[in-house]
Short mmCIF file of C-alpha atoms in Angstrom, two decimals:
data_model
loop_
_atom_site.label_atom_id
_atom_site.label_comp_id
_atom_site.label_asym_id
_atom_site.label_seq_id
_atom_site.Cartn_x
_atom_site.Cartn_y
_atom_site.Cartn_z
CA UNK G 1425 51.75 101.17 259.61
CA UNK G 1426 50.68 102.66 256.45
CA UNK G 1427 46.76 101.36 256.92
CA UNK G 1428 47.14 103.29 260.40
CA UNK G 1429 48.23 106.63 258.98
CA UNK G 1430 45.91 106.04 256.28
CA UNK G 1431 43.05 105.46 258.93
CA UNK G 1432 43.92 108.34 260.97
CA UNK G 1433 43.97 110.86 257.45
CA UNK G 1434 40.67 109.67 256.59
CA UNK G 1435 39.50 110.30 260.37
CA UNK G 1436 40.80 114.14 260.27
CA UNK G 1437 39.07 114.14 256.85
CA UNK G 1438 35.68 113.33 258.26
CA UNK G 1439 36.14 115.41 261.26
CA UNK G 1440 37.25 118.50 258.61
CA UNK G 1441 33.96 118.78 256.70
CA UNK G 1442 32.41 119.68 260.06
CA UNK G 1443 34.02 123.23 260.25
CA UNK G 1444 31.75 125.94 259.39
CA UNK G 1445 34.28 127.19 257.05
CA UNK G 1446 33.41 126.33 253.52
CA UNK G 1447 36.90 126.69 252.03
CA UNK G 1448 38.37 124.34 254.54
CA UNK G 1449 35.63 121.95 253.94
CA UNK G 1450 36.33 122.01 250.19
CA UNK G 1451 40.16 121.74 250.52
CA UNK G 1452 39.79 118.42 252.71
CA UNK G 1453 36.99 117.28 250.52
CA UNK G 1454 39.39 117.44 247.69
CA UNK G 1455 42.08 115.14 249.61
CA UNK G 1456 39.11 112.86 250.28
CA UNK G 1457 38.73 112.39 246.30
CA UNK G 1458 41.79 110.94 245.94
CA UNK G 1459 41.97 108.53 248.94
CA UNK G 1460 37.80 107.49 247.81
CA UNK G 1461 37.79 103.45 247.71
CA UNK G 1462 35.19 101.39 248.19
CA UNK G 1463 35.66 101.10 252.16
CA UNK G 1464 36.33 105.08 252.46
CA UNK G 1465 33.21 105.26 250.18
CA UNK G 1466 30.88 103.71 253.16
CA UNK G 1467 32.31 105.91 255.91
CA UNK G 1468 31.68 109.08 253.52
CA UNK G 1469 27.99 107.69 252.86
CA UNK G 1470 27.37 107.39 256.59
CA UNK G 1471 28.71 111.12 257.61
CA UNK G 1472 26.26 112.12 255.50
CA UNK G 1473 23.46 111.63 257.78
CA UNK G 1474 25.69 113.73 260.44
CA UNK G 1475 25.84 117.04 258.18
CA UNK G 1476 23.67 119.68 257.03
CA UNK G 1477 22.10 119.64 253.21
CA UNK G 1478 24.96 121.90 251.82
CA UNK G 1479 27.79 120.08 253.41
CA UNK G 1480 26.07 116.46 251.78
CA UNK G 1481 26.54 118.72 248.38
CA UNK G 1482 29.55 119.29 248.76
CA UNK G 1483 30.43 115.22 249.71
CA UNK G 1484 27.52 114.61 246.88
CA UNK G 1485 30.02 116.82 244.14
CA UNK G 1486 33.17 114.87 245.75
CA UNK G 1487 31.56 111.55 244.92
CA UNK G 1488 31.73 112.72 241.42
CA UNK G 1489 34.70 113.86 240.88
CA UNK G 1490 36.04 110.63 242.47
CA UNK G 1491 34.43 107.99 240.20
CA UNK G 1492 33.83 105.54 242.83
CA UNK G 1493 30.99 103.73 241.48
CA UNK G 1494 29.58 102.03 244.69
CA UNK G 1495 28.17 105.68 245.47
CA UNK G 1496 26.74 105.98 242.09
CA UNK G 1497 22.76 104.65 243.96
CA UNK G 1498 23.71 107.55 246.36
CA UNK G 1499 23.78 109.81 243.71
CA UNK G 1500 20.89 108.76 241.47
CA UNK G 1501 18.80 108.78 244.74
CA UNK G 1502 19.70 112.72 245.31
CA UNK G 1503 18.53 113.43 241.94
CA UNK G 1504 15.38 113.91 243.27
CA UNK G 1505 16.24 114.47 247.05
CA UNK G 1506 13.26 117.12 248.67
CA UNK G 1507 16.72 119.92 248.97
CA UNK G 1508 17.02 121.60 245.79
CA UNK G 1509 21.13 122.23 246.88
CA UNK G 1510 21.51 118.29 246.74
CA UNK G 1511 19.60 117.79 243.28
CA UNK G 1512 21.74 120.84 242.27
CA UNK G 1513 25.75 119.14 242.92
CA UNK G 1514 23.56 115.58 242.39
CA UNK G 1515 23.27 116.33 238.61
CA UNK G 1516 27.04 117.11 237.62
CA UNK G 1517 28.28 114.29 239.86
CA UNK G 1518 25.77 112.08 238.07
CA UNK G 1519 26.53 112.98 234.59
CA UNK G 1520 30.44 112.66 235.31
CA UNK G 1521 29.58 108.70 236.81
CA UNK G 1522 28.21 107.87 233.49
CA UNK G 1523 25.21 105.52 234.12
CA UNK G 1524 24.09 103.45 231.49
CA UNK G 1525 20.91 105.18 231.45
CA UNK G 1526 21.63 108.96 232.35
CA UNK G 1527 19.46 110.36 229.73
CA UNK G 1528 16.43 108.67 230.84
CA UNK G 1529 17.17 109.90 234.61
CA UNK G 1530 18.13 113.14 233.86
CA UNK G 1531 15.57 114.95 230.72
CA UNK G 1532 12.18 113.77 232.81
CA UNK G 1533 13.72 116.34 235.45
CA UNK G 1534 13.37 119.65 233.33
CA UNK G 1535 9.58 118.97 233.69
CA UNK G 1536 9.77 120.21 237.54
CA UNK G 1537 13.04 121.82 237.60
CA UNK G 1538 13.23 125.35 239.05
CA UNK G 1539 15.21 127.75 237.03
CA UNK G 1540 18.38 126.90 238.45
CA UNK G 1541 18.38 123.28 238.10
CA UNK G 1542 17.34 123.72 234.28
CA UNK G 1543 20.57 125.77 233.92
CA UNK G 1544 22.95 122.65 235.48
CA UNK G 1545 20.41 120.40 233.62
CA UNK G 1546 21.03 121.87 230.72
CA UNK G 1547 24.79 122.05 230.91
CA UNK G 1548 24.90 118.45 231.91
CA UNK G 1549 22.81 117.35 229.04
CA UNK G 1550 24.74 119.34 226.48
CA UNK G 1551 27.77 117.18 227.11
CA UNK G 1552 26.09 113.97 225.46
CA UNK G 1553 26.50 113.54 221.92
CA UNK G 1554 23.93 114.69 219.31
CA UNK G 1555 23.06 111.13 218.18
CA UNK G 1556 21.84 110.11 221.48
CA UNK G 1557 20.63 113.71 223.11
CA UNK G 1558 18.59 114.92 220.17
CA UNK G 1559 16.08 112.64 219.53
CA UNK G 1560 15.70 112.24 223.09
CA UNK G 1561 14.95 115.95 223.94
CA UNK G 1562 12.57 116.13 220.67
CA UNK G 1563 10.52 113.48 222.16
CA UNK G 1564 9.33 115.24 225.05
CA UNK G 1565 9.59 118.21 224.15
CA UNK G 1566 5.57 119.40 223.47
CA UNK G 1567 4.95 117.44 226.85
CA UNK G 1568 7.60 119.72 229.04
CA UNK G 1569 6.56 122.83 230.77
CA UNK G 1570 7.38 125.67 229.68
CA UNK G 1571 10.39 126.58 231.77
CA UNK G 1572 12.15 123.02 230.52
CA UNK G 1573 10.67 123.69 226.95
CA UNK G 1574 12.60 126.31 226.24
CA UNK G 1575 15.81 124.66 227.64
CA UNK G 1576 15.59 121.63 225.22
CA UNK G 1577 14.76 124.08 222.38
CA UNK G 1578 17.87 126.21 222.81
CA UNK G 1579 20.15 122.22 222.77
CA UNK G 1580 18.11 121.54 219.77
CA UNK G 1581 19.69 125.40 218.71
CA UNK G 1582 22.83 124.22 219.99
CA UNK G 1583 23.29 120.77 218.59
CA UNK G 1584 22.13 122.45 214.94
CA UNK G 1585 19.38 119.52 215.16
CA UNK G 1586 18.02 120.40 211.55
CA UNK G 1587 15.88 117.50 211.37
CA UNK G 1588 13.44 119.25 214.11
CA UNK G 1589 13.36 122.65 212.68
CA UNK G 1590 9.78 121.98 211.73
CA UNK G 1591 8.83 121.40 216.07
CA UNK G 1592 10.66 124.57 216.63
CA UNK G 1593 8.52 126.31 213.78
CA UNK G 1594 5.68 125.06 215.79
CA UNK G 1595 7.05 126.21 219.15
CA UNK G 1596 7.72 129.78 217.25
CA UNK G 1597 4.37 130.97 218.07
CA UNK G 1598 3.90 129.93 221.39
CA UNK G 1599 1.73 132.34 223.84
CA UNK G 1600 4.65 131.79 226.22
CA UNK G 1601 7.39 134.29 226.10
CA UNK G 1602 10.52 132.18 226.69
CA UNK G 1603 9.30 129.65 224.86
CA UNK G 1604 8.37 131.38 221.93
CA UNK G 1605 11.56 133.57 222.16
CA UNK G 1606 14.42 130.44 222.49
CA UNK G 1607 12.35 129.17 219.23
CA UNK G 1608 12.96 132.10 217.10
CA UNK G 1609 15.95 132.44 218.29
CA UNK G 1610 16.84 128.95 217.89
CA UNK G 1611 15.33 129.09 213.97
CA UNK G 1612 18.56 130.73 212.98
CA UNK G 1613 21.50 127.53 213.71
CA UNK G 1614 18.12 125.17 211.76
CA UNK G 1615 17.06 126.65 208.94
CA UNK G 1616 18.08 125.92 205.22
CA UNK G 1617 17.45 127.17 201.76
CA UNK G 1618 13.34 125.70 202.08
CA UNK G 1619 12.46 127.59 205.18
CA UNK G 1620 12.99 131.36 203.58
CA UNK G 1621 9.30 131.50 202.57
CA UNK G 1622 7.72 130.74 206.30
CA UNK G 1623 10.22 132.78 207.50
CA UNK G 1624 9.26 136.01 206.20
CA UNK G 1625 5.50 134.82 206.64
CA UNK G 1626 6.76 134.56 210.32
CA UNK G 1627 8.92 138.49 210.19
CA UNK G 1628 5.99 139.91 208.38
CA UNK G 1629 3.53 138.97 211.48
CA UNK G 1630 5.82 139.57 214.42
CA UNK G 1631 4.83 143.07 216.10
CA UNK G 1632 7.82 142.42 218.77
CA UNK G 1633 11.03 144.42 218.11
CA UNK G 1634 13.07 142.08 219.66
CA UNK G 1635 12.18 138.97 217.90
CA UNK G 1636 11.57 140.84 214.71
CA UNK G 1637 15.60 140.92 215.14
CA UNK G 1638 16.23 137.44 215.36
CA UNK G 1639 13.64 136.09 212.75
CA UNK G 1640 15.87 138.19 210.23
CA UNK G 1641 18.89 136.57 211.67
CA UNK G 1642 17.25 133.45 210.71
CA UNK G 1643 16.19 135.46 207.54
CA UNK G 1644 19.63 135.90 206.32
CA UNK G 1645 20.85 132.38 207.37
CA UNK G 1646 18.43 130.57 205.06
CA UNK G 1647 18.81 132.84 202.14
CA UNK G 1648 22.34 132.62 202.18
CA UNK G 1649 22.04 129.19 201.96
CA UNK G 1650 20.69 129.21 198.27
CA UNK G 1651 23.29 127.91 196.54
CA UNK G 1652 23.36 130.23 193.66
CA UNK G 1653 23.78 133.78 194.62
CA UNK G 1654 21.85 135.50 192.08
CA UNK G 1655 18.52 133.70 193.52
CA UNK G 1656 19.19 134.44 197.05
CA UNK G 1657 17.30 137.84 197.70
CA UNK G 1658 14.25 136.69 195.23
CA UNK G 1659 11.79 135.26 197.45
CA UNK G 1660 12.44 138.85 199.98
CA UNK G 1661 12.20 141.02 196.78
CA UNK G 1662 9.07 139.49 195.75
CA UNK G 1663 7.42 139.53 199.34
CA UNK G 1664 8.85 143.29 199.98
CA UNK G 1665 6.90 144.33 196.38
CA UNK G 1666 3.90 143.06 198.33
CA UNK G 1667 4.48 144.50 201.59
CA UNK G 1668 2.99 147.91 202.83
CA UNK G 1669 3.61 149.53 206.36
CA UNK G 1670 6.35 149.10 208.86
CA UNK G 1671 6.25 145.47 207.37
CA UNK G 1672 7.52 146.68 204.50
CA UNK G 1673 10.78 148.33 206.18
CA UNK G 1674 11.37 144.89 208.59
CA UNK G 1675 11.84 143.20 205.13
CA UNK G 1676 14.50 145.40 203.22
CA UNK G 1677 16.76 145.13 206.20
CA UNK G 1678 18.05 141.81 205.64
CA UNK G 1679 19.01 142.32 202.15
CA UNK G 1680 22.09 143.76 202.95
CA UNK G 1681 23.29 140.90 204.79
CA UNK G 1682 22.21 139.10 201.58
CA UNK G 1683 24.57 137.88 198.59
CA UNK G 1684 24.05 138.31 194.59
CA UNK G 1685 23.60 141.87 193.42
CA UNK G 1686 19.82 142.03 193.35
CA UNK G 1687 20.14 142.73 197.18
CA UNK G 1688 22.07 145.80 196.30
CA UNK G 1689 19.80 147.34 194.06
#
C-alpha cells in the first residue's frame, strides 16, 4: 500500500512541474527532494527530455539539493550544456554534490563564462578552502580572459592569498579596466610591510581618481603593518619631499590614516 501511494505522489510530482506556474513548480520540486532515491532519480532524469530549458533548471537545482549521487553525470554534463540557464543552476548543484574533482571542472569555465555565470562561478568557488582554491586559481590566472581574470583576482583578494601579491602587482597595470581595477583593489587584503615602496611608485603614476583611492587604501594597509610605529610614515615622507604636482597632494593623504607621530607633523 505504501509503494502505491508513494507511486501515485511521485506521479502528481512529475505531472506538477508541467504547470506554467513557476511557484507551483518549485513547491512540488521541493517535495520531490525529499522523496529523490535512486529509482525516483531515473524517472526525474527522463522528464527532463519532456520540459523546456528552465523547467530542467529547476529539476537540475533539485538534483542538488537532494544529494542523490546517481544524477551527479547529469549534472557534470550540464556544466557545459549549449543553455546558459542550465550551466547557470548546473554549477551550485554541482558544487553542493562534491565531486572528487570539482575544481578541475569548474575554474576552466571562467575562461568562456558570460558575466553571469562568473558571478555563480565565483560564489561556488569561494566555498572551497584556501589550501586547495588558491593555488589553483593562481595557476591559470595570466591564461584567463579578462572577464574570468578579474574574478579569480578578487578570490585571491578574498582568500588574503599573500603569497600571490606579486601576480596581482603584475595584473595592476593591465590595459584592461576590470582587470586592472579588481588588482588594485585587491592589493589592499595582500600587501605587507615590503610592498610600501612599489606602492607609492604605483599612487604616484596612477592619473585615475578612482584607483588613486584604492592604491592608498593599500597605501595605508602596508604601512601600518611596520611593526614599529615611529618608522611607519618614513618611506611616504621621503617620497612626498620628492614629489611635485597633484602627485604631491595624492601622497600626504594617507598619512593621516598612518600611525607614529611623524604622520602628524
Amino acid at each position: 500500500m505504501t509503494e502505491v501511494l508513494d507511486d501515485q505522489v511521485l506521479a502528481d510530482l512529475l505531472a506538477a512541474v508541467d504547470s506554467t506556474n513557476k511557484a507551483f513548480r518549485v513547491k512540488a520540486l521541493r517535495l520531490a527532494e525529499n522523496l529523490m532515491s535512486e529509482s525516483t532519480a531515473i524517472k526525474w532524469v527522463d522528464k527532463m527530455d519532456e520540459v523546456l530549458p528552465e523547467v530542467k533548471a529547476e529539476i537540475i537545482a533539485m538534483f542538488g539539493r537532494s544529494g542523490e549521487k546517481t544524477v551527479f553525470p547529469i549534472i557534470k554534463q550540464a556544466l557545459k550544456s549549449k543553455d546558459k540557464v542550465l550551466r547557470l543552476a548546473a554549477i551550485p548543484a554541482y558544487t553542493r554534490m562534491g565531486g572528487q574533482d570539482l575544481l578541475g571542472d569548474l575554474i576552466p569555465l571562467l575562461h568562456n563564462a558570460e558575466t553571469e555565470e562568473i558571478a555563480v562561478l565565483k560564489e561556488a568557488l569561494l566555498l572551497f578552502p584556501g589550501r586547495k582554491l588558491v593555488p589553483a586559481a593562481a595557476a591559470v590566472l595570466e591564461e584567463t580572459p579578462p572577464a574570468g581574470r578579474t574574478a579569480l583576482i578578487e578570490i585571491l583578494s578574498i582568500k588574503q592569498a599573500r603569497e600571490y601579491v606579486d601576480m596581482v602587482f603584475a595584473q595592476a597595470k593591465n590595459e584592461n579596466d576590470n582587470v586592472r581595477r579588481a588588482s588594485i583593489s585587491g592589493l589592499e587584503n595582500l600587501v605587507g610591510a615590503n610592498d610600501l615602496l612599489r606602492l607609492i611608485g604605483l599612487l604616484k603614476e596612477c592619473e585615475i581618481r578612482a584607483e588613486i583611492s584604492l592604491i592608498q587604501n593599500a597605501v595605508v594597509t602596508a604601512a601600518n603593518r611596520i611593526t614599529e610605529p615611529e618608522q611607519r610614515a618614513d618611506l611616504l615622507l621621503t617620497a612626498i619631499d620628492e614629489t611635485t604636482g597633484p602627485e604631491k597632494a595624492d601622497l600626504i593623504r594617507p598619512l593621516a590614516r598612518i600611525g607614529g607621530k611623524k604622520a602628524l607633523l
